[in-house]
Amino acid sequence: MPIEQVFQFDSSDEGIELIKAILYLDGFSMYTQVWNDQPPLSTIILGFWLNLFGKSIYSARLLTLTYATVLVWSFAQTLRICLGNFLAVIGTLLLIISCNFLRLSVSVMIGLPSLAMVMLSIFILSLYKHNFSQKNSQLLILLSGGLLGLSLQIKLFTAFIIPLIIFDLVIFNFNKYKHQIQKRKIFLHPLLWLAACLIVFILIAIASNSLNYEQLLQSHLSEETITAFSAQNSQILTLSFLLQDFDYLLLAILAITVIIQKKQWENSFPVIWLVTSFIALMNHRPVWYHHYLLISIPLTWLATYGLQLSLDFFRQNKWYSKFKLTNFSQITIPYLAAVLIIFSIVVTPIKLGVMFVENQKYLKQNQNHIQLVDILLKHKKYTNWLFTDYPIYAFYSGLPVPPEIAVLSHIRIESNSITAEQMISVLQMYRPEQVLLCKSKTIQQYLSDYLNQNYVKTYKNSLCTHFLLKGIP
């Protein structure tokens, strides 16, 4: 991935996360001075990282790559415990080349870091199950719960994992303690896990002053937000997720069938995760492309189970000659799994080709972005504040933005969580010397009259329009 060369991998979230971290470093408070509809932990860590390694896009993306490494390693270790070393390596490769995974692995966004903590929590739980009889196994329970608490303080969309893990722990303990008299032990470890999760979440929330219902929850769940986005579009995007790695889906369906037929409930966690996340996304608005990680991780996990089903087929002498069938009665589960693996191998170069084309598209867009940054830098010595709905330009140019409008996300704009009066009030209070409007026609309509009276339009391209305060050379 061209981690340093691409101006942006995401048209909204990268800039928002970067500018929040910069404002945090500058001493502005989240939720009181900076409107923020996400938990604080990612902003705090990113701010510390940028302060330590430099305020550059390359440095920020290296942090995301670190999270991705944790996710991949945890996924590989979980598969190793469940399926063995060989399948763990293959399954990990499948995850890495799954749709958008590499892009999200270097994008300065919070979904993947949150899921990295989830996957690490699940790996620790796998260790607990594997070392159940040892004295210190309860420490693994506490550590796993704490990691899930960290995940929630990065992004709340992993909250649905909590009941899945508790259910999985209850079933596991039931099988271990069902012959013992003291049945309360069945619920002890799930309660310990939940307590650790809640304690870590609450302590971070108190320390960072992030217990803000209006910004964290109401901004996402209010009627205004839900009605601002099309349910049909969200459902179509969710359904398309199942087609983005269609070869994985076919292997996963085969694996799910075998798990249900053979009642292998110890392998059911990724099945429940996949079904639950799909149902949740089908009923959620809005759905974005990066939500696919909620599906792709359990989907790849199950696809790896599907790979396991083919091993007996490939162990046969001259297995390649066995693909010829004289009748359908010869079709077996290992045969089907082997066919699907061949199909997956065939389509893999196509996936890699699509990734290459997308990266070239991002690189071609660089010139237009750089032109806009150059315009901002031209007037930088006269500029105290930049008003923009595209804060990644502020990050590249090193210009501060008013904290009240640092987060002008699609949700905040389309749900009318910020009004025209509030934005004009920000303009009047800060009198920003430069204004750069890009993605939102709504904001342009809000500010059109005020900008015409007080600013001069200096530049416009297919991406943005630049304004300069009257009187600024």
XYZ file of C-alpha atoms in Angstrom, residues 117-301:
185
model
C -8.907 -4.925 20.639
C -11.910 -7.234 20.103
C -9.799 -9.805 18.302
C -7.114 -9.616 20.995
C -9.838 -10.115 23.618
C -11.132 -13.183 21.749
C -7.609 -14.604 21.498
C -7.138 -14.205 25.271
C -10.471 -16.025 25.752
C -9.191 -18.838 23.533
C -6.138 -19.083 25.779
C -8.434 -19.239 28.791
C -10.369 -22.140 27.287
C -7.142 -23.865 26.320
C -5.700 -23.449 29.841
C -8.943 -23.759 31.752
C -7.616 -26.013 34.505
C -4.672 -23.795 35.426
C -4.796 -21.615 38.545
C -4.296 -18.261 36.818
C -6.988 -18.745 34.166
C -9.178 -16.102 35.849
C -6.537 -13.479 35.052
C -7.091 -14.241 31.370
C -10.815 -13.627 31.859
C -10.132 -10.214 33.423
C -7.631 -9.291 30.720
C -10.046 -10.270 27.946
C -12.867 -8.216 29.469
C -10.583 -5.226 29.922
C -9.552 -5.350 26.264
C -13.203 -5.292 25.196
C -13.634 -2.232 27.415
C -10.751 -0.592 25.530
C -12.438 -1.473 22.246
C -15.633 0.284 23.323
C -13.654 3.385 24.248
C -12.329 3.487 20.683
C -15.638 2.874 18.893
C -18.940 1.753 20.362
C -19.991 -0.349 17.383
C -18.357 -3.416 18.934
C -20.862 -3.407 21.834
C -22.877 -6.205 20.188
C -19.884 -8.528 20.777
C -20.457 -8.381 24.563
C -23.532 -10.673 24.730
C -21.920 -13.027 22.201
C -18.843 -13.518 24.383
C -20.923 -13.887 27.549
C -23.093 -16.503 25.829
C -19.997 -18.323 24.576
C -18.488 -18.340 28.082
C -21.715 -19.617 29.644
C -21.896 -22.506 27.155
C -18.210 -23.324 27.662
C -18.507 -23.309 31.475
C -21.732 -25.295 31.347
C -19.929 -28.083 29.512
C -17.089 -27.958 32.047
C -19.201 -27.768 35.225
C -22.377 -29.647 34.250
C -21.428 -32.678 36.362
C -20.591 -30.597 39.430
C -23.008 -29.687 42.207
C -22.122 -25.969 42.351
C -23.703 -24.756 39.142
C -23.093 -21.101 40.052
C -19.555 -21.505 38.716
C -21.112 -21.551 35.248
C -21.873 -17.837 35.583
C -18.881 -16.743 37.667
C -16.393 -16.248 34.839
C -18.881 -14.542 32.484
C -19.690 -12.081 35.293
C -16.002 -11.496 35.978
C -15.437 -10.843 32.289
C -18.344 -8.385 32.134
C -17.200 -6.620 35.306
C -13.682 -6.139 33.901
C -15.129 -4.775 30.659
C -17.399 -2.291 32.432
C -14.766 -1.162 34.944
C -12.210 -0.371 32.224
C -14.848 1.402 30.124
C -16.152 3.507 33.018
C -12.704 4.432 34.365
C -11.593 5.721 30.955
C -14.911 7.545 30.510
C -14.553 9.299 33.873
C -10.894 10.167 33.291
C -11.618 11.638 29.855
C -14.993 13.220 30.700
C -16.622 11.261 27.884
C -19.896 10.217 29.536
C -21.801 12.391 27.102
C -25.073 10.796 26.015
C -26.022 13.544 23.574
C -22.847 13.357 21.499
C -21.931 9.669 21.824
C -25.355 8.042 21.496
C -28.121 10.461 20.616
C -26.216 11.778 17.586
C -26.278 8.228 16.142
C -29.622 6.920 17.400
C -31.913 9.953 17.200
C -34.876 9.974 14.862
C -33.321 12.853 12.896
C -30.207 10.791 12.184
C -32.113 7.651 11.226
C -34.491 9.439 8.862
C -31.676 11.452 7.265
C -30.262 8.321 5.635
C -31.970 5.871 3.306
C -32.748 2.472 4.795
C -32.710 0.979 1.310
C -29.195 2.245 0.569
C -27.884 0.866 3.858
C -29.511 -2.507 3.244
C -28.185 -2.713 -0.313
C -24.664 -1.929 0.911
C -24.963 -4.573 3.651
C -26.133 -7.171 1.133
C -23.253 -6.220 -1.160
C -20.850 -7.035 1.684
C -21.700 -10.709 1.181
C -20.619 -10.482 -2.459
C -17.335 -8.621 -1.943
C -15.603 -11.840 -0.901
C -18.012 -14.261 -2.530
C -15.505 -17.123 -2.493
C -15.213 -16.771 1.282
C -18.999 -16.751 1.602
C -19.313 -20.076 -0.226
C -16.683 -21.700 1.990
C -18.353 -20.181 5.073
C -21.766 -21.576 4.097
C -20.212 -25.015 3.763
C -18.549 -24.649 7.178
C -21.779 -23.444 8.834
C -23.644 -26.423 7.379
C -21.137 -28.876 8.843
C -21.046 -27.111 12.228
C -24.835 -27.357 12.496
C -25.062 -30.917 11.157
C -22.370 -32.229 13.491
C -23.462 -29.984 16.393
C -19.948 -28.612 16.779
C -21.149 -25.828 19.066
C -17.604 -25.146 20.253
C -17.007 -23.741 16.751
C -20.192 -21.674 16.658
C -18.815 -18.311 17.859
C -17.910 -16.950 14.386
C -21.284 -18.175 13.097
C -23.148 -16.192 15.760
C -20.877 -13.180 15.181
C -21.493 -13.240 11.423
C -25.281 -13.608 11.710
C -25.584 -10.994 14.453
C -23.483 -8.383 12.657
C -25.379 -8.943 9.411
C -28.758 -8.514 11.118
C -27.501 -5.451 13.011
C -26.228 -3.769 9.841
C -29.422 -4.587 7.937
C -31.337 -2.643 10.589
C -28.840 0.200 11.045
C -28.587 3.584 9.362
C -26.252 4.722 7.992
C -23.981 1.875 6.899
C -20.528 2.729 5.553
C -18.052 0.628 3.571
C -15.723 0.275 6.558
C -18.454 -1.559 8.501
C -17.561 -4.537 6.306
C -14.869 -5.494 8.843
C -17.671 -6.528 11.206
C -18.587 -9.171 8.634
C -15.268 -9.951 6.943
C -13.494 -11.127 10.127
C -16.022 -13.846 11.110
C -16.571 -14.625 7.419
C -12.847 -15.299 6.926
C -12.785 -17.305 10.157
